[in-house]
Tab-separated table of C-alpha atoms in Angstrom:
chain	number	residue	atom	x	y	z
A	1283	LEU	CA	208.846	158.123	22.218
A	1284	THR	CA	211.618	160.703	22.166
A	1285	ALA	CA	211.983	164.168	23.682
A	1286	GLY	CA	214.597	166.880	23.746
A	1287	ILE	CA	215.246	170.387	25.047
A	1288	SER	CA	217.962	172.831	24.039
A	1289	ARG	CA	219.132	176.351	24.774
A	1290	ALA	CA	221.382	178.418	22.513
A	1291	ASN	CA	222.979	181.815	23.222
A	1292	THR	CA	223.772	183.966	20.178
A	1293	ASP	CA	225.915	187.119	20.165
A	1294	VAL	CA	226.141	188.855	16.790
A	1295	SER	CA	227.969	192.141	16.187
A	1296	ARG	CA	228.412	193.614	12.719
A	1297	PRO	CA	227.784	196.953	11.052
A	1298	SER	CA	224.227	198.133	11.531
A	1299	ILE	CA	223.350	195.029	13.609
A	1300	ASN	CA	224.092	194.413	17.271
A	1301	TYR	CA	222.180	191.397	18.605
A	1302	ASN	CA	222.531	189.361	21.789
A	1303	GLY	CA	219.764	186.790	22.377
A	1304	THR	CA	218.827	183.332	23.598
A	1305	THR	CA	216.891	180.642	21.743
A	1306	GLN	CA	214.988	178.038	23.786
A	1307	SER	CA	213.531	174.966	22.100
A	1308	MET	CA	211.817	171.757	23.190
A	1309	ALA	CA	210.521	168.850	21.089
A	1310	ILE	CA	208.799	165.557	21.704
A	1311	SER	CA	207.984	162.841	19.181
A	1312	ALA	CA	206.301	159.446	19.308
A	1313	SER	CA	206.044	156.548	16.901
A	1314	GLN	CA	203.571	153.665	17.061
A	1315	PRO	CA	204.027	150.714	14.679
A	1316	LEU	CA	200.836	149.949	12.780
A	1317	TYR	CA	202.013	147.220	10.461
A	1318	ARG	CA	205.235	145.354	11.145
A	1319	PRO	CA	204.848	141.635	10.368
A	1320	ALA	CA	208.218	140.788	11.905
A	1321	ASN	CA	207.020	142.004	15.305
A	1322	ARG	CA	203.981	139.728	15.223
A	1323	ILE	CA	206.129	136.748	14.336
A	1324	GLY	CA	208.549	137.640	17.121
A	1325	TYR	CA	205.648	137.584	19.569
A	1326	GLU	CA	204.689	134.089	18.394
A	1327	GLN	CA	208.293	132.966	18.845
A	1328	GLY	CA	208.192	134.281	22.387
A	1329	GLN	CA	205.114	132.185	23.087
A	1330	ARG	CA	206.922	129.113	21.778
A	1331	GLY	CA	209.818	129.971	24.058
A	1332	ILE	CA	207.492	129.983	27.067
A	1333	ASP	CA	206.142	126.562	26.079
A	1334	ALA	CA	209.689	125.245	25.623
A	1335	ALA	CA	210.658	126.488	29.080
A	1336	GLN	CA	207.633	124.698	30.541
A	1337	ALA	CA	208.648	121.483	28.772
A	1338	GLN	CA	212.158	121.860	30.173
A	1339	LEU	CA	210.707	122.329	33.648
A	1340	ASP	CA	208.557	119.204	33.235
A	1341	ALA	CA	211.605	117.200	32.185
A	1342	ALA	CA	213.583	118.411	35.208
A	1343	ALA	CA	210.712	117.578	37.587
A	1344	GLN	CA	210.351	114.057	36.198
A	1345	ASP	CA	214.101	113.515	36.315
A	1346	LEU	CA	214.139	114.591	39.965
A	1347	LEU	CA	211.385	112.099	40.834
A	1348	VAL	CA	213.333	109.278	39.201
A	1349	ARG	CA	216.652	110.219	40.817
A	1350	VAL	CA	215.132	110.439	44.287
A	1351	SER	CA	213.341	107.112	43.787
A	1352	GLN	CA	216.562	105.533	42.525
A	1353	ALA	CA	218.478	106.726	45.587
A	1354	TYR	CA	215.634	105.561	47.850
A	1355	PHE	CA	215.597	102.041	46.429
A	1356	ASP	CA	219.398	101.926	46.444
A	1357	VAL	CA	219.282	102.405	50.212
A	1358	LEU	CA	216.614	99.714	50.598
A	1359	ALA	CA	218.617	97.294	48.450
A	1360	ALA	CA	221.756	97.991	50.490
A	1361	GLN	CA	219.809	97.435	53.716
A	1362	ASP	CA	218.471	94.124	52.409
A	1363	THR	CA	221.930	93.028	51.351
A	1364	LEU	CA	223.339	93.777	54.799
A	1365	THR	CA	220.409	92.023	56.500
A	1366	PHE	CA	220.749	88.897	54.373
A	1367	VAL	CA	224.528	88.797	54.787
A	1368	GLN	CA	224.137	89.046	58.553
A	1369	ALA	CA	221.524	86.282	58.503
A	1370	GLN	CA	223.836	84.137	56.387
A	1371	LYS	CA	226.676	84.847	58.784
A	1372	ALA	CA	224.550	83.666	61.703
A	1373	ALA	CA	223.595	80.503	59.807
A	1374	VAL	CA	227.206	79.782	58.862
A	1375	SER	CA	228.225	80.407	62.470
A	1376	GLU	CA	225.763	77.758	63.608
A	1377	GLN	CA	227.061	75.372	60.958
A	1378	LEU	CA	230.629	76.088	62.065
A	1379	ALA	CA	229.755	75.354	65.687
A	1380	ALA	CA	228.039	72.111	64.664
A	1381	ALA	CA	231.054	71.063	62.590
A	1382	LYS	CA	233.377	71.683	65.527
A	1383	ARG	CA	231.166	69.660	67.870
A	1384	ASN	CA	230.975	66.786	65.411
A	1385	PHE	CA	234.725	66.851	64.956
A	1386	GLU	CA	235.268	66.755	68.706
A	1387	VAL	CA	233.100	63.660	69.048
A	1388	GLY	CA	234.729	62.106	66.010
A	1389	THR	CA	231.737	61.924	63.667
A	1390	THR	CA	233.270	64.290	61.044
A	1391	THR	CA	236.704	65.252	59.836
A	1392	VAL	CA	238.533	68.522	60.343
A	1393	THR	CA	237.705	69.388	56.729
A	1394	ASP	CA	234.133	70.265	57.687
A	1395	SER	CA	235.337	72.725	60.329
A	1396	ARG	CA	237.827	74.360	57.998
A	1397	GLU	CA	235.263	74.692	55.203
A	1398	ALA	CA	232.794	76.278	57.603
A	1399	GLN	CA	235.486	78.598	58.980
A	1400	ALA	CA	236.477	79.676	55.468
A	1401	ARG	CA	232.867	80.382	54.570
A	1402	PHE	CA	232.377	82.293	57.846
A	1403	ASP	CA	235.403	84.489	57.128
A	1404	LEU	CA	234.170	85.139	53.588
A	1405	VAL	CA	230.726	86.171	54.801
A	1406	GLY	CA	232.378	88.428	57.379
A	1407	ALA	CA	234.189	90.257	54.599
A	1408	GLN	CA	230.917	90.544	52.677
A	1409	GLU	CA	229.273	92.023	55.758
A	1410	ILE	CA	231.911	94.757	56.002
A	1411	ALA	CA	231.470	95.611	52.324
A	1412	ALA	CA	227.666	95.622	52.641
A	1413	ASP	CA	227.790	97.904	55.671
A	1414	ASN	CA	230.047	100.362	53.849
A	1415	ASP	CA	227.817	100.279	50.772
A	1416	LEU	CA	224.789	101.098	52.927
A	1417	ARG	CA	226.568	104.115	54.412
A	1418	VAL	CA	227.461	105.401	50.950
A	1419	LYS	CA	223.917	104.920	49.645
A	1420	LYS	CA	222.478	106.787	52.637
A	1421	LEU	CA	224.862	109.682	52.074
A	1422	ALA	CA	223.803	109.851	48.426
A	1423	LEU	CA	220.131	109.964	49.431
A	1424	ASP	CA	220.779	112.619	52.085
A	1425	GLN	CA	222.623	114.783	49.576
A	1426	LEU	CA	219.808	114.480	47.051
A	1427	VAL	CA	216.953	115.323	49.431
A	1428	GLY	CA	218.913	118.023	51.245
A	1429	SER	CA	218.559	116.578	54.753
A	1430	THR	CA	220.302	113.999	56.892
A	1431	GLY	CA	219.064	110.917	58.650
A	1432	ALA	CA	216.555	109.746	56.039
A	1433	GLN	CA	215.095	106.355	56.980
A	1434	PRO	CA	213.475	104.685	53.951
A	1435	ARG	CA	210.672	102.263	54.737
A	1436	PRO	CA	210.914	98.769	53.213
A	1437	LEU	CA	208.269	97.060	51.122
A	1438	ALA	CA	205.332	95.540	52.959
A	1439	LEU	CA	205.589	91.810	52.192
A	1440	PRO	CA	203.919	90.064	50.532
A	1441	VAL	CA	203.728	92.761	47.891
A	1442	GLN	CA	201.627	92.903	44.743
A	1443	LEU	CA	203.750	94.663	42.160
A	1444	PRO	CA	201.923	96.983	39.742
A	1445	SER	CA	201.440	95.705	36.215
A	1446	VAL	CA	202.094	97.651	33.038
A	1447	ALA	CA	198.926	99.378	31.857
A	1448	PRO	CA	198.224	99.622	29.012
A	1449	ASP	CA	199.928	96.359	28.124
A	1450	ASN	CA	200.788	97.537	24.622
A	1451	VAL	CA	204.195	98.914	23.729
A	1452	ALA	CA	202.857	100.760	20.667
A	1453	THR	CA	200.528	102.800	22.874
A	1454	TRP	CA	203.397	103.784	25.151
A	1455	VAL	CA	205.574	104.751	22.185
A	1456	GLN	CA	202.823	106.906	20.696
A	1457	THR	CA	202.278	108.624	24.029
A	1458	ALA	CA	206.001	109.272	24.355
A	1459	GLN	CA	206.245	110.782	20.873
A	1460	ASP	CA	203.368	113.121	21.717
A	1461	GLN	CA	204.067	114.091	25.343
A	1462	GLN	CA	207.713	113.449	26.194
A	1463	PRO	CA	209.277	116.810	27.201
A	1464	GLY	CA	212.332	116.285	25.013
A	1465	VAL	CA	210.149	115.725	21.952
A	1466	ARG	CA	208.016	118.724	22.858
A	1467	GLN	CA	211.100	120.918	23.094
A	1468	ALA	CA	212.338	119.693	19.709
A	1469	ALA	CA	208.909	120.294	18.136
A	1470	LEU	CA	208.785	123.802	19.573
A	1471	ALA	CA	212.311	124.467	18.311
A	1472	LEU	CA	211.107	123.485	14.835
A	1473	ASP	CA	208.175	125.890	15.148
A	1474	VAL	CA	210.557	128.676	16.147
A	1475	ALA	CA	212.810	127.880	13.166
A	1476	ARG	CA	209.861	128.023	10.772
A	1477	LEU	CA	208.721	131.302	12.258
A	1478	GLU	CA	212.253	132.625	11.879
A	1479	THR	CA	212.054	131.837	8.166
A	1480	ARG	CA	208.785	133.751	7.924
A	1481	LYS	CA	210.357	136.640	9.807
A	1482	ALA	CA	213.293	136.713	7.403
A	1483	GLU	CA	210.907	136.778	4.439
A	1484	THR	CA	209.254	139.920	5.825
A	1485	GLY	CA	212.423	141.839	4.978
A	1486	HIS	CA	210.865	142.546	1.563
A	1487	ARG	CA	207.566	143.727	2.981
A	1488	PRO	CA	206.683	147.348	3.827
A	1489	THR	CA	206.153	148.707	7.326
A	1490	ILE	CA	203.687	151.369	8.426
A	1491	ASP	CA	204.133	153.579	11.496
A	1492	LEU	CA	201.973	156.271	13.051
A	1493	GLN	CA	204.179	159.235	13.916
A	1494	ALA	CA	203.418	162.387	15.891
A	1495	SER	CA	205.591	165.278	17.047
A	1496	TYR	CA	205.269	168.567	18.896
A	1497	ALA	CA	207.940	171.272	19.027
A	1498	ILE	CA	208.224	174.673	20.742
A	1499	GLN	CA	210.769	177.373	19.996
A	1500	HIS	CA	210.974	180.566	22.105
A	1501	ASN	CA	213.077	183.631	21.328
A	1502	PRO	CA	212.532	186.096	24.209
A	1503	ASN	CA	214.992	188.643	22.708
A	1504	GLY	CA	213.937	188.173	19.122
A	1505	THR	CA	216.073	186.853	16.285
A	1506	VAL	CA	218.862	188.173	14.145
A	1507	THR	CA	216.379	189.206	11.483
A	1508	ALA	CA	213.852	190.560	13.999
A	1509	PRO	CA	215.692	191.829	17.069
A	1510	HIS	CA	213.829	192.734	20.236
A	1511	LEU	CA	210.756	190.864	19.023
A	1512	ASN	CA	209.598	188.207	21.510
A	1513	THR	CA	208.549	185.203	19.418
A	1514	ARG	CA	207.183	181.781	20.251
A	1515	THR	CA	206.623	179.072	17.648
A	1516	ASN	CA	204.585	175.884	18.210
A	1517	ASN	CA	204.694	173.125	15.618
A	1518	ALA	CA	202.588	169.913	15.823
A	1519	THR	CA	202.531	167.136	13.223
A	1520	VAL	CA	200.703	163.819	12.920
A	1521	GLY	CA	201.165	161.414	10.052
A	1522	VAL	CA	201.619	157.899	8.788
A	1523	ALA	CA	205.026	156.793	7.538
A	1524	LEU	CA	205.355	154.061	4.933
A	1525	ASN	CA	208.741	152.387	4.650
A	1526	LEU	CA	209.152	150.248	1.534
A	1527	PRO	CA	212.467	148.367	1.254
A	1528	LEU	CA	213.751	148.272	-2.311
A	1529	PHE	CA	217.150	146.601	-2.221
A	1530	ALA	CA	219.339	145.521	0.715
A	1531	GLY	CA	222.244	143.972	-1.141
A	1532	PHE	CA	220.757	140.449	-1.093
A	1533	ALA	CA	220.841	140.446	2.723
A	1534	VAL	CA	217.221	139.312	2.926
A	1535	GLN	CA	217.701	136.479	0.420
A	1536	ASN	CA	220.786	135.212	2.231
A	1537	ARG	CA	219.030	135.411	5.587
A	1538	VAL	CA	216.148	133.326	4.215
A	1539	LYS	CA	218.598	130.691	2.974
A	1540	GLU	CA	220.207	130.577	6.408
A	1541	THR	CA	216.893	130.150	8.225
A	1542	LEU	CA	215.795	127.420	5.805
A	1543	ALA	CA	218.978	125.490	6.598
A	1544	LEU	CA	218.347	125.922	10.330
A	1545	GLU	CA	214.779	124.756	9.774
A	1546	GLN	CA	216.052	121.542	8.162
A	1547	LYS	CA	218.367	120.993	11.114
A	1548	ALA	CA	215.454	121.440	13.537
A	1549	GLU	CA	213.435	118.871	11.563
A	1550	ALA	CA	216.315	116.390	11.811
A	1551	ASP	CA	216.662	117.072	15.551
A	1552	LEU	CA	212.945	116.420	16.044
A	1553	GLU	CA	213.112	113.133	14.161
A	1554	THR	CA	216.162	112.088	16.199
A	1555	ALA	CA	214.382	112.967	19.438
A	1556	ARG	CA	211.352	110.917	18.450
A	1557	ARG	CA	213.483	107.905	17.564
A	1558	ASN	CA	215.475	108.119	20.779
A	1559	VAL	CA	212.311	108.439	22.852
A	1560	ALA	CA	210.702	105.504	21.053
A	1561	GLN	CA	213.764	103.340	21.712
A	1562	ALA	CA	213.940	104.369	25.373
A	1563	THR	CA	210.230	103.703	25.838
A	1564	ARG	CA	210.435	100.245	24.272
A	1565	SER	CA	213.454	99.364	26.406
A	1566	ALA	CA	211.694	100.544	29.572
A	1567	PHE	CA	208.483	98.701	28.674
A	1568	PHE	CA	210.179	95.378	27.978
A	1569	GLY	CA	212.417	95.892	31.001
A	1570	VAL	CA	209.396	96.137	33.301
A	1571	GLN	CA	207.754	93.104	31.718
A	1572	SER	CA	210.979	91.124	32.040
A	1573	GLY	CA	211.379	92.282	35.632
A	1574	ILE	CA	207.890	91.101	36.587
A	1575	GLY	CA	208.661	87.678	35.125
A	1576	GLN	CA	211.988	87.616	36.927
A	1577	VAL	CA	210.302	88.383	40.253
A	1578	LYS	CA	207.921	85.459	39.796
A	1579	ALA	CA	210.800	83.146	38.900
A	1580	LEU	CA	212.872	84.274	41.883
A	1581	GLU	CA	209.928	83.815	44.243
A	1582	ALA	CA	209.725	80.204	43.072
A	1583	ALA	CA	213.513	79.906	43.335
A	1584	GLU	CA	213.403	81.195	46.914
A	1585	GLN	CA	211.001	78.449	47.919
A	1586	SER	CA	213.089	75.853	46.071
A	1587	SER	CA	216.294	77.096	47.686
A	1588	GLN	CA	214.713	76.911	51.131
A	1589	SER	CA	213.565	73.355	50.449
A	1590	ALA	CA	217.024	72.451	49.162
A	1591	LEU	CA	218.647	73.871	52.302
A	1592	ASP	CA	216.288	71.951	54.566
A	1593	ALA	CA	216.992	68.762	52.627
A	1594	ASN	CA	220.755	69.268	52.812
A	1595	LYS	CA	220.605	69.919	56.558
A	1596	LEU	CA	218.647	66.714	57.055
A	1597	GLY	CA	221.022	64.825	54.779
A	1598	TYR	CA	223.992	66.155	56.742
A	1599	GLN	CA	222.459	64.957	59.980
A	1600	VAL	CA	221.921	61.425	58.651
A	1601	GLY	CA	225.282	61.318	56.917
A	1602	VAL	CA	224.300	61.439	53.231
A	1603	ARG	CA	225.398	65.082	52.753
A	1604	ILE	CA	228.634	66.784	53.734
A	1605	ASN	CA	229.130	70.168	55.334
A	1606	ILE	CA	230.018	71.960	52.100
A	1607	ASP	CA	226.639	70.956	50.660
A	1608	VAL	CA	224.872	72.742	53.499
A	1609	LEU	CA	227.094	75.811	53.161
A	1610	ASN	CA	226.463	76.005	49.426
A	1611	ALA	CA	222.720	75.647	49.961
A	1612	GLN	CA	222.818	78.488	52.491
A	1613	SER	CA	224.712	80.715	50.076
A	1614	GLN	CA	222.257	79.889	47.321
A	1615	LEU	CA	219.258	80.748	49.498
A	1616	TYR	CA	220.532	84.132	50.657
A	1617	GLN	CA	221.777	85.043	47.197
A	1618	THR	CA	218.300	84.282	45.871
A	1619	LYS	CA	216.766	86.457	48.586
A	1620	ARG	CA	219.048	89.345	47.620
A	1621	ASP	CA	218.276	88.914	43.935
A	1622	LEU	CA	214.544	88.787	44.639
A	1623	ALA	CA	214.601	91.982	46.687
A	1624	GLN	CA	216.636	93.762	44.008
A	1625	ALA	CA	214.298	92.511	41.272
A	1626	ARG	CA	211.287	93.951	43.095
A	1627	TYR	CA	212.956	97.326	43.424
A	1628	ASN	CA	213.927	97.213	39.752
A	1629	VAL	CA	210.307	96.620	38.746
A	1630	LEU	CA	209.052	99.535	40.828
A	1631	LEU	CA	211.772	101.837	39.566
A	1632	GLY	CA	211.238	100.535	36.041
A	1633	THR	CA	207.590	101.589	36.088
A	1634	LEU	CA	208.668	105.117	36.998
A	1635	LYS	CA	211.290	105.167	34.249
A	1636	LEU	CA	208.715	103.899	31.760
A	1637	ARG	CA	206.398	106.764	32.608
A	1638	GLN	CA	209.308	109.173	32.453
A	1639	ALA	CA	210.194	107.872	28.990
A	1640	ALA	CA	206.569	108.415	27.964
A	1641	GLY	CA	206.510	111.883	29.524
A	1642	THR	CA	203.622	111.094	31.882
A	1643	LEU	CA	205.436	110.692	35.209
A	1644	THR	CA	203.835	112.645	38.063
A	1645	LEU	CA	204.018	112.731	41.840
A	1646	ASP	CA	200.880	110.565	41.959
A	1647	ASP	CA	202.867	107.686	40.428
A	1648	VAL	CA	205.444	107.946	43.210
A	1649	GLN	CA	202.705	108.084	45.836
A	1650	ALA	CA	201.187	104.893	44.390
A	1651	ILE	CA	204.501	103.118	45.006
A	1652	ASN	CA	204.750	104.715	48.425
A	1653	ALA	CA	201.487	102.945	49.321
A	1654	LEU	CA	203.329	99.606	48.935
A	1655	LEU	CA	205.768	100.435	51.744
A	1656	LEU	CA	205.410	99.620	55.410
A	1657	LYS	CA	203.289	102.156	57.249
């Protein structure tokens, strides 16, 4: 839609003619495309762009859920580590006091006291490191959630960890290749590339436009040929314009070749995305399965380590075990407790990462894990 208005002053003086007049004109025109295939294809590309933006938003939302969960479990793991180190320190302190008493009464040598003191000092250093690590993990969580003083709740023990359902890696891989946001974006990019090829091919096709115009010209003082004659001219036109491209210097052919090459690149990108997603999904699936087995093994190891510690304490009392045996059994028990707690967190986080890899992670999955925490 275009419009214009003009005003021209004319002063003519020559033999037999003396004219001084003003010409006023105004025009408006409009054009409505009736057939332009490139415009329709551009609209379809815009729709694909909206879908790609939604897929990008889904990917960002799922990534945020995983990062917050990771920071949350990092704090819990750091808290557990500090708690277990402090418990080990208390146990070693008791063993150190017992070794000193036994040395004073002459039932043990000074070696027991020095071994216990060395272990106590080592655990003290571990406590300082664990406390610092907890502070750092809390700061990371606070920064991520945008508030300070977050207090994550620990798992409610005993806990029944969720199993992988469906228990079939092929099903997870297929779901990932269909729903994962990265794959969806790559598939939409391929659609856009194919549409771009179709758009380039329309360079040879005609276009049809509906055109209309209306113009007014007013000469209040007449014209050079008809002075002093007030004239007004109105002109209205309506028509259909057909534009048929004949030759554009091979620009259309070269553009089609370019879009075909970009289409091949988009196909390769889609295949790469599918392979990467399949690999990530398999790794996450087997990681969760391995983690569940590791939790069961560590639960058995915790009981065995506790039994071994009790046996070593009894053996130390009756003289068949030395102090270092008890200290080593204590270290083994608390290390197993730390490993077990970390393994549980890894399983829970692994289930979220598996669903993220498959593109199905939602807030409901996080809330299901939240139900396993202390109320």
